[in-house]
Amino acid sequence: MDYKSRVFASVFPIPSLSHTTPTPIATPDLAYTAPGSSFGSPFASNVSGQHRAIQRNLAWSTATRFLSLPKSNRSFDLHRGQRSNEVQDAIYYLLVGDGKSEHDGEEGLVEWYTNEARLHFANSMRSAVKDLWRKKIDLRHAWDVLHEVQRMLEQVQNLYLQPFTDHILPFLYQSDGSSSTLRASKVAGHGQAGVADAAFWKFRRDIHAVFAHCLPLKRFSKTLSYVLYDAGCRLFHIYVRHDGVQPSTTPEDTKTFRQRMTSLLQGLERVGLGGDNAQKAFAHAMDKLLDSFIASHYLKVDWYSKKSVAPHLRMWIQHGFCPLVELVMECLRCDPSTVQPTELQQWQEMALGRLGRARVDNLFEFVINWDKSLGAILDIKEYLKLTNAKQYLIANFSQHISRRLLHPGVTTTYILDVYIFIIRAFHELEPKGVLLERVARPIRRYLKEREDTARIIISSLLTEVNDETGNVFVSGGELSSEIAGEMQRPFANFHQDADEELNWGDMNWQPVPIDASPDYKKSKVEDVIWFLLTLWEREDFINELRNIFGEHLLRCQDPEYEKEIRLLELIKIRLGDDKLQACEVMLRDVLDSKRINASIRADSGNLLQTPDHTQHPETPEGAGPRTPRTRRLTTSARSRLQSTPLSKPPEQAALNAQILSSYFWPLLRDDQFLVPAQIQKLQKEYEGRFERIKGMRKLNWMNALGDGTVTLEFEDRTEEFEGLTTWQVSVVYAFQPQPGEEKVAGAKGKGKGKDSSLSRTITQLEEMLEMEESLIRQAIAFWVGKSVLREESPDTYSVIESRSTSAADEDAAAAAEELATVQAAQSTTVKSQADLLTDKKPVYMSFIFGMLTNQGNLPTMRILMMMRMMVQGGFPFGTEEIKGMLVEMEKEGKVVPLGGELWGIKK
Amino acid sequence: MALSSNTRANGGGSSATVAQRLQKELMDIMMSPTPGITAFPDDENMSQWTATIEGPTETPYAALTFKLSMEFAANYPYAPPRVLFKTPIYHPNVDFSGRICLDILKDKWSAIYNINSVLLSLQSLLGEPNNSSPLNAQAAELWDSDQAAFKQHVLARHKTPEELDA
């Protein structure tokens, strides 16, 4: 409105469509004017006694016209000019004077102005602001958008506020009686509110509400939250971020950046966007920031210094995180804007909790990489002080274990190794061992189920770490070097006092941890072997130990048995002297045998003497009656033969025997077959001498045990083989021409030239050697593999007298060698459980039959129980085997299943 | 001191040695079972056994099964086991409560006998009763006079193990 029109309007107010127009002026006031007052004058307000309504209407139109906001879009410049006295009076009249709104129906000037601002905003600004939010906001532009919004809003806010502060507030203050001071708009607080302050705050609040209303609040707070998060990331140089934004390579100037953030936040706060919403957004941002910071700075494990990062994290919270929070809170005018010590502690715990959980998620890795991962474990240890941390750790780690460890794809050796690592790591984590006990329970259960566990443990215990060829005596080569390493450790304080709980004088006594399970046992020592040995009942373990120890002794090459003696001593310390009697006897047997060998050899002079090499591998030929040993010391003995060359020309052979007390040894292989005649002769000889020395004790040869060395002479070469099994020796010896055959062979040889050797079929060999076919085939495969024999036609073999270069031979040899290796791996000296079952099956079956006949129908469990009690020497099998036998007997028509687990005799 | 321990070792033997001996006998029976004869302990203390014998062919008892109970004293094998027929049997040397009149179970007992030999003797007793000292005089008389009637009595008195259990 230009000045002219304003002048005109002051005299003849123009009716307007806008709400700013008060009651149309043209409308005559029907009331009479008071006597002596002019009629219908614009200055009626000045005239006292004039009717109030009219006066108010006039003042209203004057004031509103003056205060109305520009209609045109985006013209924020204010050409309102000076207010005239007239306007001043009008405003005064309306705000403070008689014209104050008196009842609800009457609109006050302040309300009107608020509406005016609201309308103005709706008409001119809202669309612009909304435009900014119409599209998805790219993360990169988040800052810009917020800046822009803040700028625009601040501008309009100034537009609205200025008239308000210039033209309305002063009057209100006057009425408050503090007319002289126009307070700075920002200082006012609600508490001291006079009318003026209250009005001002109300106005501001209204405008802010309008502003807030035009923004999509959720998106706004998300954006703000992101911006804060981004700021935090940049300030703390975080590399791993939630948003995947790669940090700029050039380090940003933290100061300027902080400035930027501060100004934005303060601006937002000024336009009313800093309230609760912003604080919530801020909280979200800080939450994420904490995660990112931990992930970025602390998740890396320091594999070298092996230190916990927890103290550093605490420091960061105190000196890095808190100042940032305080800064932002100050910008957002939070109350109070400082961090309390309790809050600080809470945050530190929170951060530690997050670090801990992240660490626990990777605990499995840390455990396998023990002890390089000590730092991480220490972090977790710190974390465990928090509530619920233990439960989380147990649940999480158990899950990892069952997923990654306890499945058929993992070798037992590996499980054992990991178990040892777990023991060590958890000992560090929680010395009392409650956690370990919880976590290890499934592993222990699983290990018990695996068949080869005991075997591996014991074999490993018997291994020497420093020994390069440590695994000579383990067929599968499955050894846990960790266990072996443990065995080397000193265990000074191993002796655990059984009555520890009753030791009243123990000044270091502590109660059992509150979260321990009932079967918790205090283990004062971090003794891995102890954990492994307690996997089974001690007796079971010792039985297994006996088997493996026996096998080991038989295969052992060291004449002094130094290592074995030492290891037995070590195990004795752990398991107790009394339990290992059998092993001691076994050890004494082999040592005694050596002495007896020497004395017999010295005695006999020539016959049994070893030509030049005493260490010539031995052919232990075992003997041991498998039928009940009458009395423990009527020695049934096995002996070890030392034999030298067998093949042509048969020169002198030597024999070394090992005499074993069968009562103490585990059941050994006792395949019967004929050893070469020479050896038989030696055995006889040896037997005789032994009986003379040992006074009528009988020897019982076990031919399948032992090893031998032979020298084979061919037409074109001589080869020596060491460490052969006895059946291999016997089989190759069988290719020696027999007394009657020599001529035939010779004649044949002449006729055929090269192929002068004998050929034998498998059946022939079976008859000659009285050996089982499987053993023969095994031996043949070995010799074919060594290019000593060749398969002429199926099941017929002959000696390769002169080595040809034929590819067929070589191929066959390679294939056979492979086969021989596989078979060798399967053969063991000590009988396996399965062999034992096959052996004893008839006896067991007659047990079952007798039981069912006399005791009536029985369930499988009862049968098993009876077997365990009644069978002499124990019944080392379970229900599975019982069921297997029952089914077999059912097929033979002896028993019938009666439903459920019940079995009875077939009638 | 030495004397007393000696006496115990030779004369009676503790229950442990009896159990050991019986376990060994059980093992022997199982290692080489005799057709038609089985025996098995009732529980882990081994002193009570149940045995089953089948009637010898070509006797009135052919194809019948008899259960016996055996009770071993603490001085077994120096005293004979107490053997009773559990299955009702009609036999000159067995009374109606199953008591048996057999010399080797009484004064002719010797420590060289064992469960298996006792059961074998009992089995043969079925085919060759000792009618000179009957416990069941009627049976002894009938055995000599009327084999067919004897067999009828046997069958009438006999019960299968199932019937016994019921």
Short mmCIF file of C-alpha atoms in Angstrom, two decimals, chain A residues 109-327:
data_model
loop_
_atom_site.label_atom_id
_atom_site.label_comp_id
_atom_site.label_asym_id
_atom_site.label_seq_id
_atom_site.Cartn_x
_atom_site.Cartn_y
_atom_site.Cartn_z
CA LEU A 109 -4.63 -7.97 18.48
CA VAL A 110 -1.91 -10.41 19.40
CA GLU A 111 -4.01 -13.34 18.32
CA TRP A 112 -4.81 -11.58 15.16
CA TYR A 113 -1.17 -11.00 14.45
CA THR A 114 -0.40 -14.59 15.11
CA ASN A 115 -3.05 -15.59 12.65
CA GLU A 116 -1.70 -13.13 10.21
CA ALA A 117 1.73 -14.63 10.45
CA ARG A 118 0.29 -18.11 10.16
CA LEU A 119 -1.63 -17.21 7.06
CA HIS A 120 1.29 -15.46 5.57
CA PHE A 121 3.45 -18.45 6.11
CA ALA A 122 0.87 -20.72 4.62
CA ASN A 123 0.54 -18.59 1.56
CA SER A 124 4.05 -17.71 0.81
CA MET A 125 6.53 -19.97 2.54
CA ARG A 126 5.11 -23.33 3.16
CA SER A 127 5.31 -24.53 -0.41
CA ALA A 128 8.91 -23.46 -0.64
CA VAL A 129 9.81 -25.37 2.48
CA LYS A 130 7.87 -28.37 1.36
CA ASP A 131 9.65 -28.34 -1.94
CA LEU A 132 12.87 -28.99 -0.15
CA TRP A 133 11.49 -32.15 1.35
CA ARG A 134 9.55 -33.37 -1.63
CA LYS A 135 12.33 -35.48 -2.97
CA LYS A 136 14.33 -38.04 -1.16
CA ILE A 137 17.16 -36.38 0.53
CA ASP A 138 20.47 -37.68 -0.49
CA LEU A 139 22.77 -38.25 2.43
CA ARG A 140 25.29 -35.99 0.85
CA HIS A 141 22.80 -33.19 0.75
CA ALA A 142 21.50 -33.60 4.22
CA TRP A 143 23.62 -30.81 5.52
CA ASP A 144 22.59 -28.44 2.72
CA VAL A 145 18.94 -29.16 3.14
CA LEU A 146 19.02 -28.49 6.82
CA HIS A 147 20.98 -25.33 6.28
CA GLU A 148 18.51 -24.15 3.69
CA VAL A 149 15.51 -24.91 5.84
CA GLN A 150 17.09 -23.23 8.75
CA ARG A 151 17.91 -20.15 6.66
CA MET A 152 14.45 -19.81 5.21
CA LEU A 153 12.70 -20.28 8.48
CA GLU A 154 14.93 -17.89 10.23
CA GLN A 155 14.22 -15.28 7.59
CA VAL A 156 10.47 -15.53 7.90
CA GLN A 157 10.71 -15.69 11.59
CA ASN A 158 12.53 -12.40 11.58
CA LEU A 159 9.88 -11.02 9.31
CA TYR A 160 7.18 -11.96 11.72
CA LEU A 161 8.99 -11.09 14.83
CA GLN A 162 10.11 -7.68 13.88
CA PRO A 163 6.72 -5.96 13.80
CA PHE A 164 5.84 -7.84 16.86
CA THR A 165 8.81 -6.66 18.82
CA ASP A 166 8.71 -3.18 17.30
CA HIS A 167 5.07 -2.38 17.57
CA ILE A 168 3.40 -4.67 19.97
CA LEU A 169 5.84 -5.53 22.69
CA PRO A 170 6.63 -1.98 23.76
CA PHE A 171 3.04 -1.35 24.63
CA LEU A 172 2.80 -4.52 26.54
CA TYR A 173 5.90 -3.68 28.45
CA GLN A 174 4.48 -0.30 29.20
CA SER A 175 1.51 -1.90 30.66
CA ASP A 176 3.82 -4.12 32.68
CA GLY A 177 5.27 -1.00 34.04
CA SER A 178 8.62 -1.66 32.54
CA SER A 179 8.09 0.45 29.48
CA SER A 180 11.60 1.72 29.33
CA THR A 181 13.26 -1.56 28.63
CA LEU A 182 12.57 -3.49 25.60
CA ARG A 183 14.03 -6.76 26.54
CA ALA A 184 16.14 -8.66 24.17
CA SER A 185 13.85 -11.16 22.76
CA LYS A 186 15.94 -14.10 23.75
CA VAL A 187 16.43 -13.50 27.36
CA ALA A 188 12.96 -13.95 28.49
CA GLY A 189 12.02 -17.00 30.40
CA HIS A 190 8.59 -18.22 31.13
CA GLY A 191 9.03 -17.99 34.80
CA GLN A 192 9.30 -14.23 35.14
CA ALA A 193 6.66 -13.66 32.60
CA GLY A 194 4.91 -10.45 32.68
CA VAL A 195 2.16 -10.06 30.22
CA ALA A 196 4.61 -8.97 27.60
CA ASP A 197 6.92 -11.89 27.99
CA ALA A 198 4.08 -14.28 28.03
CA ALA A 199 2.73 -12.82 24.85
CA PHE A 200 6.10 -12.94 23.22
CA TRP A 201 6.69 -16.54 24.13
CA LYS A 202 3.27 -17.49 23.04
CA PHE A 203 3.79 -15.87 19.72
CA ARG A 204 7.11 -17.51 19.18
CA ARG A 205 5.75 -20.81 20.18
CA ASP A 206 2.90 -20.45 17.78
CA ILE A 207 5.16 -19.62 14.93
CA HIS A 208 7.45 -22.51 15.76
CA ALA A 209 4.50 -24.78 15.80
CA VAL A 210 3.63 -23.58 12.35
CA PHE A 211 7.16 -24.18 11.20
CA ALA A 212 7.32 -27.59 12.67
CA HIS A 213 3.99 -28.44 11.20
CA CYS A 214 5.12 -27.80 7.68
CA LEU A 215 8.10 -30.15 7.99
CA PRO A 216 7.80 -33.91 7.71
CA LEU A 217 8.86 -34.51 11.25
CA LYS A 218 10.10 -38.03 10.99
CA ARG A 219 12.24 -37.33 8.04
CA PHE A 220 13.45 -34.17 9.59
CA SER A 221 14.64 -35.89 12.70
CA LYS A 222 16.20 -38.66 10.69
CA THR A 223 18.07 -36.18 8.62
CA LEU A 224 19.14 -34.28 11.66
CA SER A 225 20.18 -37.48 13.30
CA TYR A 226 22.21 -38.40 10.29
CA VAL A 227 23.81 -34.99 10.19
CA LEU A 228 24.81 -35.29 13.79
CA TYR A 229 26.11 -38.77 13.24
CA ASP A 230 28.07 -37.56 10.27
CA ALA A 231 29.47 -34.76 12.30
CA GLY A 232 30.48 -37.15 15.03
CA CYS A 233 32.11 -39.48 12.54
CA ARG A 234 34.09 -36.70 11.08
CA LEU A 235 35.10 -35.27 14.35
CA PHE A 236 36.32 -38.60 15.63
CA HIS A 237 37.76 -39.83 12.35
CA ILE A 238 35.66 -42.92 12.17
CA TYR A 239 36.40 -45.20 9.27
CA VAL A 240 33.73 -47.80 9.49
CA ARG A 241 30.42 -46.08 9.24
CA HIS A 242 26.85 -47.23 9.18
CA ASP A 243 26.08 -45.28 6.07
CA GLY A 244 28.94 -46.73 4.12
CA VAL A 245 30.28 -43.29 3.31
CA GLN A 246 33.96 -43.47 2.83
CA PRO A 247 35.71 -40.88 4.88
CA SER A 248 37.55 -38.35 2.86
CA THR A 249 41.17 -39.06 2.70
CA THR A 250 42.24 -35.57 3.53
CA PRO A 251 41.70 -34.96 7.15
CA GLU A 252 39.16 -32.26 7.63
CA ASP A 253 39.71 -29.29 9.78
CA THR A 254 37.98 -30.34 12.92
CA LYS A 255 37.64 -26.83 14.21
CA THR A 256 35.84 -25.37 11.25
CA PHE A 257 33.69 -28.40 11.11
CA ARG A 258 32.74 -28.09 14.69
CA GLN A 259 31.91 -24.47 13.97
CA ARG A 260 29.65 -25.47 11.14
CA MET A 261 27.81 -27.97 13.22
CA THR A 262 27.42 -25.58 16.09
CA SER A 263 26.01 -22.82 13.95
CA LEU A 264 23.56 -25.13 12.27
CA LEU A 265 22.34 -26.45 15.56
CA GLN A 266 22.03 -23.03 17.05
CA GLY A 267 20.13 -21.86 14.00
CA LEU A 268 17.76 -24.77 14.22
CA GLU A 269 17.26 -24.08 17.84
CA ARG A 270 16.42 -20.44 17.00
CA VAL A 271 13.68 -21.43 14.60
CA GLY A 272 12.22 -23.79 17.12
CA LEU A 273 13.50 -27.03 15.66
CA GLY A 274 15.77 -27.75 18.54
CA GLY A 275 13.29 -29.17 20.96
CA ASP A 276 12.52 -32.67 22.04
CA ASN A 277 12.64 -33.99 18.53
CA ALA A 278 16.10 -32.74 17.96
CA GLN A 279 17.19 -34.21 21.23
CA LYS A 280 15.76 -37.56 20.28
CA ALA A 281 17.49 -37.37 16.95
CA PHE A 282 20.63 -36.50 18.75
CA ALA A 283 20.27 -39.47 21.03
CA HIS A 284 19.87 -41.75 18.03
CA ALA A 285 22.89 -40.26 16.40
CA MET A 286 25.01 -40.70 19.48
CA ASP A 287 23.86 -44.25 19.82
CA LYS A 288 25.00 -45.05 16.34
CA LEU A 289 28.09 -43.01 16.77
CA LEU A 290 29.11 -45.07 19.76
CA ASP A 291 28.70 -48.25 17.76
CA SER A 292 30.62 -46.89 14.83
CA PHE A 293 33.36 -45.59 16.96
CA ILE A 294 33.82 -48.89 18.70
CA ALA A 295 33.66 -50.77 15.46
CA SER A 296 36.11 -48.45 13.85
CA HIS A 297 38.63 -47.91 16.56
CA TYR A 298 38.43 -50.82 18.94
CA LEU A 299 37.33 -53.88 17.06
CA LYS A 300 40.73 -54.42 15.68
CA VAL A 301 42.55 -56.69 18.03
CA ASP A 302 46.03 -55.77 18.93
CA TRP A 303 47.79 -59.06 18.41
CA TYR A 304 51.10 -57.83 19.62
CA SER A 305 50.80 -55.77 22.73
CA LYS A 306 48.11 -58.10 24.14
CA LYS A 307 46.47 -55.39 26.12
CA SER A 308 42.90 -54.62 26.80
CA VAL A 309 41.43 -51.59 25.08
CA ALA A 310 38.82 -51.06 27.77
CA PRO A 311 40.71 -48.35 29.68
CA HIS A 312 41.25 -46.46 26.49
CA LEU A 313 37.59 -46.74 25.65
CA ARG A 314 36.68 -45.36 29.03
CA MET A 315 38.97 -42.46 28.45
CA TRP A 316 37.48 -41.76 25.11
CA ILE A 317 34.00 -41.65 26.58
CA GLN A 318 35.15 -39.24 29.19
CA HIS A 319 37.32 -36.96 27.13
CA GLY A 320 36.02 -37.37 23.62
CA PHE A 321 32.44 -38.38 23.67
CA CYS A 322 31.22 -36.38 26.62
CA PRO A 323 32.52 -33.01 25.42
CA LEU A 324 30.77 -33.55 22.11
CA VAL A 325 27.56 -34.37 23.85
CA GLU A 326 27.86 -31.34 26.04
CA LEU A 327 28.53 -29.13 23.07
#
